[in-house]
XYZ file of C-alpha atoms in Angstrom:
659
model
C -39.288 -24.320 -39.725
C -41.264 -23.076 -36.681
C -40.632 -20.517 -33.984
C -39.543 -21.948 -30.592
C -42.464 -23.171 -28.506
C -43.224 -21.176 -25.346
C -41.854 -22.691 -22.127
C -43.765 -25.767 -20.966
C -46.223 -25.424 -23.858
C -45.562 -28.950 -25.076
C -46.981 -30.310 -21.816
C -49.915 -27.854 -21.676
C -53.435 -29.329 -21.904
C -54.728 -29.546 -25.473
C -57.129 -26.821 -26.537
C -60.202 -27.631 -28.586
C -60.642 -25.521 -31.710
C -62.581 -25.999 -34.953
C -60.700 -27.888 -37.635
C -58.996 -25.555 -40.090
C -58.588 -22.753 -37.552
C -55.736 -24.220 -35.554
C -52.902 -21.737 -35.013
C -49.707 -22.938 -36.648
C -46.193 -21.597 -36.577
C -45.488 -23.426 -39.837
C -45.784 -20.427 -42.109
C -46.034 -20.039 -45.874
C -42.567 -18.449 -45.844
C -41.208 -21.509 -44.049
C -42.835 -23.795 -46.628
C -41.096 -21.898 -49.444
C -37.757 -22.036 -47.619
C -38.129 -25.783 -47.028
C -39.015 -26.576 -50.637
C -35.753 -26.540 -52.655
C -35.405 -29.294 -55.252
C -32.271 -31.405 -55.472
C -31.172 -32.136 -59.046
C -28.357 -34.649 -59.186
C -25.184 -35.172 -57.148
C -21.622 -36.287 -57.906
C -18.460 -37.324 -56.102
C -15.688 -34.906 -57.090
C -12.398 -35.868 -55.458
C -12.777 -35.330 -51.718
C -15.960 -33.308 -52.218
C -19.610 -33.910 -53.073
C -21.362 -31.586 -55.528
C -25.102 -31.311 -56.004
C -27.588 -29.056 -57.790
C -30.301 -27.331 -55.811
C -33.005 -24.786 -56.553
C -32.952 -21.473 -54.676
C -36.585 -20.390 -54.215
C -35.645 -16.934 -52.925
C -33.605 -16.287 -56.104
C -36.587 -16.714 -58.444
C -36.148 -20.478 -58.332
C -32.785 -20.577 -60.090
C -30.781 -23.801 -59.848
C -27.253 -23.550 -58.515
C -24.548 -26.113 -57.753
C -23.262 -26.451 -54.192
C -20.438 -28.472 -52.675
C -19.377 -29.858 -49.327
C -16.478 -32.001 -48.074
C -17.059 -35.666 -48.880
C -16.539 -36.812 -45.321
C -18.821 -34.144 -43.874
C -22.221 -34.479 -42.298
C -25.072 -32.224 -41.266
C -23.784 -28.851 -40.101
C -20.594 -28.973 -42.143
C -19.552 -26.184 -44.479
C -21.555 -25.887 -47.687
C -20.288 -23.604 -50.444
C -22.097 -22.298 -53.501
C -20.011 -23.242 -56.513
C -22.087 -21.509 -59.198
C -23.015 -17.914 -58.295
C -26.027 -15.925 -59.451
C -27.245 -15.190 -62.039
C -26.118 -18.507 -63.588
C -29.064 -20.900 -63.719
C -28.608 -24.624 -64.411
C -31.615 -25.839 -66.362
C -32.270 -27.687 -69.602
C -35.462 -27.383 -71.628
C -35.108 -30.714 -73.480
C -38.554 -32.359 -73.338
C -39.564 -29.180 -71.434
C -38.920 -31.074 -68.169
C -35.137 -31.039 -68.655
C -32.928 -33.009 -66.306
C -29.258 -33.956 -66.396
C -28.341 -30.309 -66.888
C -24.854 -30.646 -65.379
C -21.945 -33.028 -64.970
C -18.301 -33.005 -63.915
C -15.127 -33.392 -65.989
C -12.307 -35.750 -64.922
C -10.213 -32.785 -63.748
C -12.978 -31.291 -61.606
C -14.642 -28.849 -63.972
C -18.375 -28.171 -63.867
C -20.169 -28.492 -67.213
C -23.733 -27.196 -67.232
C -26.600 -25.999 -69.387
C -27.439 -22.347 -68.790
C -31.206 -21.790 -68.798
C -31.184 -18.479 -70.654
C -29.354 -19.635 -73.799
C -29.346 -23.467 -73.558
C -25.603 -23.463 -74.272
C -23.251 -25.776 -72.416
C -20.714 -23.932 -70.279
C -17.593 -24.996 -68.379
C -16.717 -23.646 -64.956
C -13.353 -24.285 -63.360
C -13.868 -23.564 -59.633
C -12.699 -20.057 -58.839
C -12.965 -18.808 -62.421
C -15.666 -17.500 -64.764
C -17.700 -19.918 -66.924
C -16.677 -20.237 -70.567
C -18.915 -21.606 -73.355
C -18.458 -25.046 -74.886
C -21.255 -24.741 -77.471
C -22.538 -21.878 -79.623
C -25.898 -20.197 -79.370
C -28.194 -22.008 -81.790
C -31.823 -20.865 -82.069
C -34.393 -23.589 -81.415
C -31.760 -25.945 -79.987
C -31.518 -27.278 -76.448
C -29.087 -29.628 -74.739
C -29.597 -31.801 -71.673
C -28.955 -35.196 -70.139
C -25.253 -34.322 -69.834
C -22.917 -37.143 -68.930
C -19.138 -37.212 -68.812
C -18.353 -40.817 -69.733
C -14.815 -42.130 -70.121
C -13.611 -38.512 -70.109
C -15.908 -37.436 -72.961
C -18.915 -35.123 -72.695
C -22.136 -36.611 -74.071
C -25.504 -34.862 -74.301
C -29.020 -35.198 -75.642
C -29.678 -32.587 -78.320
C -33.173 -31.384 -79.183
C -33.716 -29.324 -82.330
C -37.099 -27.685 -82.821
C -38.553 -26.702 -86.164
C -41.067 -28.018 -88.667
C -40.188 -31.411 -87.218
C -38.446 -32.040 -83.912
C -35.305 -34.180 -83.805
C -33.240 -35.702 -81.017
C -29.788 -37.256 -81.056
C -26.852 -38.038 -78.793
C -23.920 -35.697 -79.386
C -20.351 -35.393 -78.175
C -19.205 -31.925 -77.145
C -15.455 -31.140 -77.124
C -14.217 -30.148 -73.692
C -11.478 -27.911 -75.143
C -13.930 -25.174 -76.150
C -13.352 -25.654 -79.871
C -17.112 -25.892 -80.522
C -17.956 -22.652 -78.700
C -18.411 -20.845 -82.030
C -18.598 -23.786 -84.410
C -21.613 -26.060 -84.254
C -19.947 -28.422 -86.730
C -17.481 -29.413 -83.989
C -20.379 -30.929 -82.029
C -20.484 -34.537 -83.256
C -23.739 -36.434 -83.703
C -23.429 -40.063 -82.561
C -26.927 -41.489 -83.136
C -29.814 -41.390 -85.604
C -33.044 -43.155 -86.432
C -35.115 -42.643 -83.250
C -37.637 -39.996 -82.286
C -36.228 -39.776 -78.753
C -32.957 -40.681 -77.050
C -31.662 -40.564 -73.481
C -29.118 -41.889 -70.973
C -25.963 -42.186 -73.126
C -22.910 -44.006 -71.775
C -19.601 -45.173 -73.256
C -18.061 -48.600 -72.729
C -14.936 -48.700 -70.533
C -12.625 -48.778 -73.564
C -14.563 -45.961 -75.276
C -15.320 -48.058 -78.351
C -19.095 -48.465 -77.966
C -22.005 -46.241 -77.049
C -25.162 -47.464 -75.299
C -28.305 -45.370 -74.994
C -32.059 -45.497 -74.549
C -34.342 -44.876 -77.548
C -38.072 -44.795 -78.237
C -40.467 -43.566 -80.900
C -43.855 -41.926 -81.208
C -46.554 -42.724 -80.211
C -44.956 -44.445 -77.213
C -43.673 -42.862 -74.028
C -40.458 -44.294 -72.536
C -42.413 -46.202 -69.882
C -44.560 -47.831 -72.588
C -42.002 -49.071 -75.129
C -38.295 -48.265 -75.146
C -35.134 -50.052 -76.189
C -31.474 -50.111 -75.275
C -29.350 -49.617 -78.378
C -25.602 -50.116 -78.770
C -23.328 -48.798 -81.504
C -19.654 -49.371 -82.014
C -18.321 -45.916 -82.787
C -16.278 -47.233 -85.719
C -19.503 -48.563 -87.266
C -20.847 -46.296 -90.000
C -24.485 -46.884 -89.007
C -25.442 -44.297 -86.326
C -28.661 -46.193 -85.485
C -26.718 -49.044 -83.862
C -28.732 -52.084 -82.943
C -31.293 -52.977 -80.321
C -30.012 -55.235 -77.534
C -32.961 -54.980 -75.107
C -36.551 -53.777 -74.904
C -38.700 -52.874 -77.859
C -41.889 -54.657 -76.845
C -41.203 -53.711 -73.215
C -39.865 -50.558 -71.548
C -36.110 -50.919 -71.088
C -34.342 -48.270 -69.023
C -30.939 -46.954 -67.877
C -28.089 -48.777 -69.624
C -24.863 -48.822 -67.580
C -21.534 -50.463 -68.455
C -19.611 -52.413 -65.851
C -15.842 -52.279 -65.523
C -15.479 -55.603 -67.356
C -17.517 -54.418 -70.358
C -20.861 -56.037 -69.536
C -24.047 -54.007 -69.893
C -26.530 -53.590 -67.062
C -30.013 -52.244 -67.690
C -33.576 -52.380 -66.398
C -36.473 -54.020 -68.259
C -40.090 -54.814 -67.376
C -40.753 -57.741 -69.701
C -41.869 -59.786 -66.657
C -44.242 -57.066 -65.440
C -41.785 -55.227 -63.173
C -38.695 -53.134 -63.870
C -35.948 -55.588 -62.881
C -32.196 -55.490 -63.395
C -30.592 -57.466 -66.228
C -26.998 -58.158 -67.221
C -25.798 -58.652 -70.789
C -22.260 -60.046 -70.853
C -21.835 -59.063 -74.512
C -24.255 -57.832 -77.211
C -24.606 -61.314 -78.701
C -25.379 -63.127 -75.431
C -28.705 -63.778 -73.741
C -29.532 -61.359 -70.897
C -29.491 -62.584 -67.315
C -32.035 -61.260 -64.792
C -30.412 -60.095 -61.548
C -32.404 -61.056 -58.430
C -35.816 -60.572 -60.092
C -38.569 -59.377 -57.802
C -42.177 -58.147 -57.924
C -40.972 -54.631 -57.191
C -39.786 -51.948 -59.587
C -36.201 -50.820 -59.996
C -36.862 -47.769 -62.116
C -39.606 -45.301 -62.840
C -41.027 -42.991 -65.495
C -38.278 -41.097 -67.319
C -39.817 -37.645 -67.041
C -36.419 -35.993 -66.508
C -33.209 -37.020 -68.199
C -30.917 -37.277 -65.192
C -32.800 -39.935 -63.212
C -30.862 -43.061 -62.140
C -32.161 -45.951 -60.048
C -29.088 -48.179 -59.763
C -25.300 -48.126 -60.043
C -22.635 -50.836 -60.428
C -20.386 -51.371 -57.398
C -17.583 -53.552 -58.725
C -19.243 -56.909 -59.319
C -22.239 -55.914 -57.161
C -25.089 -53.449 -57.694
C -26.806 -50.894 -55.475
C -30.406 -50.268 -56.529
C -33.769 -48.808 -55.582
C -36.753 -51.130 -55.319
C -40.303 -49.837 -55.105
C -43.706 -51.203 -54.288
C -45.489 -48.153 -52.964
C -42.479 -47.201 -50.831
C -38.845 -47.084 -51.908
C -36.068 -49.250 -50.500
C -32.328 -49.192 -51.168
C -30.765 -52.624 -51.643
C -27.317 -54.081 -52.252
C -27.225 -57.047 -54.642
C -24.071 -59.139 -54.472
C -22.478 -60.888 -57.452
C -24.167 -64.069 -56.230
C -27.599 -62.449 -56.188
C -27.830 -61.991 -52.411
C -30.091 -59.009 -51.691
C -29.371 -56.924 -48.589
C -31.708 -54.094 -47.582
C -29.847 -50.872 -46.750
C -31.684 -48.945 -44.026
C -31.662 -45.231 -44.846
C -34.139 -42.501 -43.837
C -35.423 -41.836 -47.374
C -38.427 -43.888 -48.507
C -39.804 -41.779 -51.379
C -38.396 -40.387 -54.618
C -35.217 -42.412 -54.068
C -32.475 -42.076 -56.717
C -28.931 -43.445 -56.871
C -27.052 -40.331 -57.940
C -23.450 -41.602 -58.096
C -21.116 -44.341 -56.898
C -17.389 -44.341 -56.244
C -15.718 -47.441 -54.846
C -18.029 -48.540 -52.054
C -19.461 -45.036 -51.534
C -22.873 -44.167 -52.958
C -24.793 -40.883 -53.158
C -28.542 -41.286 -52.666
C -31.245 -38.613 -52.784
C -34.848 -38.898 -51.671
C -37.376 -37.970 -49.014
C -37.845 -39.465 -45.542
C -41.364 -40.273 -44.452
C -41.459 -37.283 -42.115
C -38.930 -34.728 -43.418
C -37.965 -32.751 -46.546
C -35.815 -34.225 -49.343
C -32.147 -34.833 -48.615
C -28.861 -36.217 -49.896
C -26.949 -39.016 -48.162
C -23.530 -40.596 -48.604
C -23.817 -44.319 -47.938
C -20.689 -46.370 -47.205
C -21.284 -49.957 -48.391
C -17.874 -51.412 -47.584
C -19.879 -53.693 -45.270
C -23.405 -53.890 -46.755
C -24.765 -55.532 -43.618
C -23.481 -52.573 -41.576
C -23.721 -49.541 -43.876
C -22.530 -46.107 -42.871
C -25.211 -43.513 -43.615
C -24.198 -39.844 -43.577
C -26.604 -36.960 -44.228
C -24.991 -34.271 -46.400
C -27.800 -31.768 -46.945
C -31.546 -31.459 -46.363
C -33.320 -34.537 -45.038
C -34.442 -32.944 -41.792
C -36.401 -29.966 -40.575
C -34.227 -26.999 -39.787
C -35.849 -26.706 -36.372
C -36.087 -29.812 -34.201
C -39.311 -28.467 -32.659
C -41.141 -29.495 -35.841
C -41.384 -33.181 -34.942
C -44.508 -32.845 -32.694
C -46.337 -31.256 -35.627
C -45.512 -33.917 -38.206
C -48.331 -36.388 -38.961
C -47.636 -40.098 -39.101
C -48.510 -41.284 -42.623
C -50.925 -44.204 -42.877
C -50.618 -46.361 -45.988
C -53.917 -47.973 -46.971
C -55.775 -49.405 -49.943
C -59.395 -49.832 -50.916
C -61.236 -51.984 -53.442
C -62.316 -49.511 -56.101
C -64.435 -49.977 -59.207
C -61.350 -50.827 -61.275
C -59.406 -52.800 -58.674
C -57.298 -51.972 -55.647
C -56.467 -48.277 -55.141
C -53.421 -47.267 -53.081
C -53.381 -44.129 -50.943
C -51.693 -42.481 -47.950
C -53.441 -40.597 -45.133
C -51.832 -37.621 -43.373
C -54.217 -36.814 -40.502
C -54.511 -33.388 -38.814
C -51.732 -33.163 -36.241
C -50.933 -30.477 -33.646
C -48.989 -30.700 -30.361
C -51.431 -28.491 -28.433
C -54.764 -28.404 -30.256
C -57.463 -30.957 -31.021
C -60.703 -30.761 -32.945
C -64.182 -30.834 -31.410
C -65.192 -34.358 -30.354
C -68.476 -34.098 -32.256
C -66.892 -32.980 -35.566
C -64.879 -34.611 -38.327
C -61.984 -32.824 -40.017
C -61.998 -31.412 -43.546
C -59.733 -33.256 -45.961
C -57.904 -32.536 -49.209
C -57.545 -35.450 -51.623
C -54.258 -34.756 -53.417
C -53.842 -36.049 -56.978
C -50.333 -36.337 -58.417
C -49.516 -35.249 -61.958
C -48.115 -37.231 -64.816
C -50.453 -39.092 -64.867
C -47.680 -41.735 -65.077
C -46.042 -40.757 -61.795
C -46.152 -41.668 -58.130
C -47.125 -40.109 -54.802
C -44.312 -41.243 -52.483
C -46.275 -40.991 -49.238
C -43.925 -38.576 -47.476
C -44.781 -35.454 -45.501
C -44.058 -32.494 -47.744
C -43.873 -28.949 -46.352
C -47.130 -28.119 -48.172
C -48.862 -31.080 -46.532
C -47.527 -30.081 -43.122
C -48.843 -26.537 -43.675
C -52.371 -27.981 -43.899
C -52.270 -30.792 -41.345
C -50.873 -28.468 -38.670
C -53.978 -26.307 -39.124
C -56.436 -29.163 -38.723
C -56.896 -30.164 -42.377
C -56.164 -33.754 -43.358
C -54.487 -34.728 -46.615
C -54.856 -37.931 -48.647
C -52.430 -38.750 -51.474
C -53.845 -41.157 -54.070
C -51.866 -43.479 -56.339
C -54.750 -44.021 -58.722
C -54.662 -46.687 -61.424
C -51.990 -45.662 -63.908
C -49.502 -44.639 -61.222
C -45.979 -46.010 -61.284
C -44.411 -47.960 -58.436
C -46.757 -50.970 -58.526
C -45.678 -52.787 -61.688
C -46.651 -52.594 -65.341
C -50.205 -53.953 -65.010
C -51.139 -51.245 -62.498
C -49.454 -48.620 -64.698
C -51.363 -49.771 -67.774
C -54.724 -49.695 -66.003
C -55.001 -46.148 -67.364
C -54.339 -47.157 -70.961
C -57.230 -45.748 -73.004
C -58.974 -44.858 -69.726
C -57.585 -41.456 -68.702
C -60.468 -39.452 -67.345
C -62.268 -42.642 -66.281
C -60.049 -44.805 -64.042
C -58.245 -41.902 -62.383
C -61.510 -40.051 -61.744
C -63.308 -43.127 -60.420
C -60.380 -44.006 -58.154
C -60.204 -40.582 -56.448
C -63.991 -40.506 -56.087
C -63.931 -43.980 -54.537
C -61.236 -42.847 -52.095
C -63.284 -39.777 -51.124
C -66.395 -41.861 -50.541
C -64.407 -44.296 -48.405
C -63.141 -41.409 -46.243
C -66.704 -40.304 -45.643
C -67.986 -43.829 -45.043
C -65.384 -44.824 -42.466
C -65.592 -41.583 -40.478
C -62.162 -40.252 -41.414
C -63.379 -37.020 -43.028
C -66.375 -34.714 -42.894
C -68.400 -35.765 -45.970
C -69.429 -32.139 -46.587
C -65.863 -30.845 -46.491
C -63.721 -32.958 -48.784
C -61.742 -31.015 -51.381
C -59.634 -32.308 -54.259
C -56.390 -30.733 -55.468
C -53.799 -31.512 -58.118
C -51.537 -30.099 -60.793
C -51.106 -30.726 -64.519
C -52.576 -34.182 -65.216
C -53.684 -34.108 -61.577
C -55.602 -30.934 -62.407
C -57.398 -32.845 -65.180
C -58.477 -35.438 -62.622
C -59.565 -32.676 -60.223
C -61.803 -31.078 -62.844
C -63.025 -34.466 -64.076
C -64.019 -35.495 -60.553
C -65.905 -32.233 -59.995
C -67.762 -32.851 -63.245
C -68.499 -36.531 -62.655
C -69.546 -36.706 -59.010
C -70.722 -34.903 -55.897
C -68.004 -36.480 -53.727
C -66.077 -33.213 -53.422
C -67.182 -29.857 -52.064
C -64.327 -27.818 -53.563
C -61.501 -28.187 -56.065
C -58.016 -26.733 -56.599
C -56.492 -27.076 -60.077
C -52.870 -26.048 -60.565
C -52.061 -25.622 -64.281
C -54.587 -28.388 -64.939
C -55.659 -29.869 -68.259
C -59.234 -28.911 -69.159
C -59.498 -29.763 -72.871
C -57.719 -32.876 -74.140
C -58.044 -31.797 -77.773
C -56.433 -28.450 -76.981
C -53.657 -30.229 -75.077
C -52.962 -32.504 -78.045
C -52.782 -29.482 -80.341
C -50.683 -27.225 -78.124
C -48.355 -29.436 -76.087
C -44.674 -30.048 -76.777
C -43.143 -32.870 -78.813
C -42.247 -35.156 -75.885
C -45.939 -35.555 -74.992
C -47.361 -34.906 -78.466
C -48.586 -38.517 -78.751
C -48.946 -39.308 -75.042
C -52.718 -39.058 -75.341
C -52.741 -41.786 -78.021
C -52.189 -44.288 -75.236
C -54.193 -42.499 -72.549
C -57.302 -41.776 -74.632
C -56.792 -42.858 -78.267
C -55.269 -41.607 -81.519
C -56.652 -38.552 -83.261
C -58.692 -37.916 -85.338
C -60.384 -41.314 -84.900
C -60.924 -40.784 -81.167
C -62.010 -37.142 -81.300
C -65.444 -37.940 -79.898
C -63.814 -39.625 -76.889
C -61.557 -36.601 -76.331
C -64.607 -34.365 -76.375
C -66.563 -36.560 -73.980
C -63.687 -37.000 -71.503
C -62.625 -33.330 -71.372
C -63.845 -31.536 -68.217
C -64.354 -28.364 -70.250
C -67.120 -30.089 -72.236
C -69.097 -30.651 -69.048
C -67.950 -27.640 -67.031
C -71.604 -26.636 -66.549
C -71.881 -29.596 -64.159
C -69.395 -28.056 -61.703
C -71.405 -26.656 -58.812
C -68.745 -26.208 -56.118
C -66.063 -23.521 -55.588
C -62.875 -23.832 -57.651
C -59.413 -22.267 -57.317
C -57.310 -22.105 -60.503
C -53.541 -21.488 -60.284
C -51.498 -21.074 -63.450
C -47.991 -20.193 -64.619
C -47.992 -17.543 -67.353
C -45.029 -19.143 -69.154
C -46.257 -22.747 -69.012
C -45.438 -24.458 -72.330
C -46.734 -27.885 -71.238
C -50.249 -26.831 -70.197
C -50.655 -23.257 -71.482
C -52.786 -20.667 -69.627
C -55.502 -21.100 -72.249
C -56.537 -24.306 -70.460
C -57.138 -22.682 -67.062
C -58.692 -19.631 -68.655
C -61.202 -21.750 -70.568
C -62.380 -23.293 -67.298
C -62.428 -19.859 -65.642
C -64.693 -18.551 -68.397
C -67.000 -21.554 -68.059
C -67.238 -21.106 -64.283
C -67.968 -17.428 -64.766
C -70.724 -18.233 -67.269
C -72.236 -20.700 -64.797
C -72.055 -18.343 -61.825
C -69.805 -20.731 -59.881
C -67.684 -19.163 -57.099
C -64.056 -19.268 -58.174
C -60.699 -17.503 -58.198
C -58.023 -17.483 -60.895
C -54.397 -16.593 -60.115
C -51.850 -16.176 -62.925
C -48.172 -16.135 -61.915
C -45.876 -14.216 -64.316
C -42.490 -15.833 -64.935
C -43.622 -19.288 -63.811
C -43.733 -22.335 -66.060
C -45.008 -25.854 -65.475
C -44.548 -26.136 -61.733
C -43.857 -23.261 -59.383
C -40.268 -22.513 -58.351
C -40.116 -18.939 -57.074
C -40.328 -18.328 -53.346
C -42.923 -15.588 -53.687
C -45.076 -17.874 -55.842
C -44.930 -20.749 -53.353
C -45.825 -18.380 -50.511
C -48.803 -16.969 -52.374
C -49.917 -20.405 -53.533
C -50.079 -22.044 -50.100
C -51.732 -18.981 -48.564
C -54.265 -18.787 -51.383
C -55.100 -22.482 -51.102
C -55.657 -22.244 -47.336
C -57.790 -19.112 -47.743
C -59.762 -20.871 -50.476
C -60.469 -23.883 -48.254
C -61.596 -21.534 -45.480
C -63.950 -19.701 -47.822
C -65.308 -22.929 -49.326
C -65.750 -24.778 -46.016
C -66.775 -21.910 -43.766
C -63.887 -21.584 -41.339
C -61.588 -18.584 -40.746
C -57.929 -19.656 -41.153
C -55.662 -18.400 -38.413
C -53.072 -16.402 -40.347
C -54.108 -15.685 -43.940
C -56.385 -12.984 -45.315
C -59.748 -14.087 -46.707
C -60.102 -14.961 -50.381
C -62.968 -13.550 -52.410
C -64.658 -16.263 -54.467
C -66.422 -14.126 -57.043
C -68.774 -15.957 -59.440
C -68.142 -13.159 -61.938
C -64.384 -12.862 -61.353
């Protein structure tokens, strides 16, 4: 991650340099190299397989493997060579784009054609489904030896169903061989077959709700003629992740008591039983189809619990909860379980995301083995890593949770009579969560003398349903007020220079960035990555998954059109008086370039210093190495131009009011 430090430099007296100008060996190239995304993992015999993005190969997703008993430094092989790219476009965000057959074959969705392919290690992939225009597959799961998937069909109206795909290749040229198993719901996810293969359980929800608002677990006996099945959980709450146990009971998560807690249903006609209920969430927003937060372990369960930070726990058949100490505390997912072995992915507080094999044969003395990621490639990074500080303030709408990453450098300090510049980072979603871990992008800034604050504004997940629903009907109000209140608290308590506080965020976070610049003078600069500027335009242009999301966040159209107009930053863009950086993917189907370009045109008309960067080939979120490099360099150069300091190792950025 960094070049080796010169001899004895760690013990050298600290130099004093202006904040933002500190020399750092944590380069933009290193940030790109340290930013691969993990996308699922499976036990396959005596191996572990996982999917991982390759930033230097235009962000393609491959599948890698390593011996099951291995640890850091062991051999890692690439199972799926270039140019194959594992990615589903179901719901645009995809997820669950690969699985494994009982005999060790890799089934995956190829990004370019959205067909499902089968790879036997050492051979060439062969198709399992035909090319069908306007159709996508995702959420793959091999259950009881059968391949299940979520199918999305676009057209005048969009439909979703659970399908079974033959593993013998007989449907490669015959779409009629792909069998539909469900009907009657706008959206479906997380299919799983009972141990005897007679019943299917899945998650379903309908417009205008999102899956974290209202969702239900449905079960259908496959010999029943009605493909809609029947609801066994949820409906007025947000059920999540059905899983069968070996004895035919159904486990799932539900938040009827205000938190996503585990429940057990012995049979469809019985009353559900809550498993060790707690005022922490087991579960999260189902933005991607492959997410899993718990797994059965015989008559026990291993699960993630969250209240700001994530924790892995083992819950015995008697309800005894044992915390499992592992390095990861953010973005924790239970990827797979086999016997007493569990695969867990997530991010440590002070390192990049990783994958661990956890041996729970003795839950009180677990064996934790790092398989990939989870640490900086160079041990010399540790002196540069800031220590996150969790804190909360009393905002205008209630408590607001945040995490502070202060400027940190092993050899440099800021002037004693100056306060550091800060970036208030706003997560997207908006129903999502900032995990409070040191990302490579955060480290890039803090090592140069720029602090970072992550805000879990009202509406964020990870703090229960009431906190999540604080944003209901209030998007553009609660989120904006919360980040402004955080910024003012930083200035008031002497954490940050009041004249040099910037705000940055992507997607829904970009909306909050622009809204905060419109609504207050708390920020001196703003960075919007593929941010929403016009809520009416978003409602008209966005994809089906989020087509009615704004009904809950703002209100239904056309009745609430005046509210949409009033809340949209574009309506009040003339109020923005500080420099703005706009970053946008040219192929973004979630928030199209028209949103960023509308703000650019408004800034130009108002003579506001700004820069607009459009990245060809990028969608909603940046994956390519060259894009990540340019992004972090551009953002640092922008902060230097806006706050009046010369960054150490990036060229200056021209903020042209007429650009």
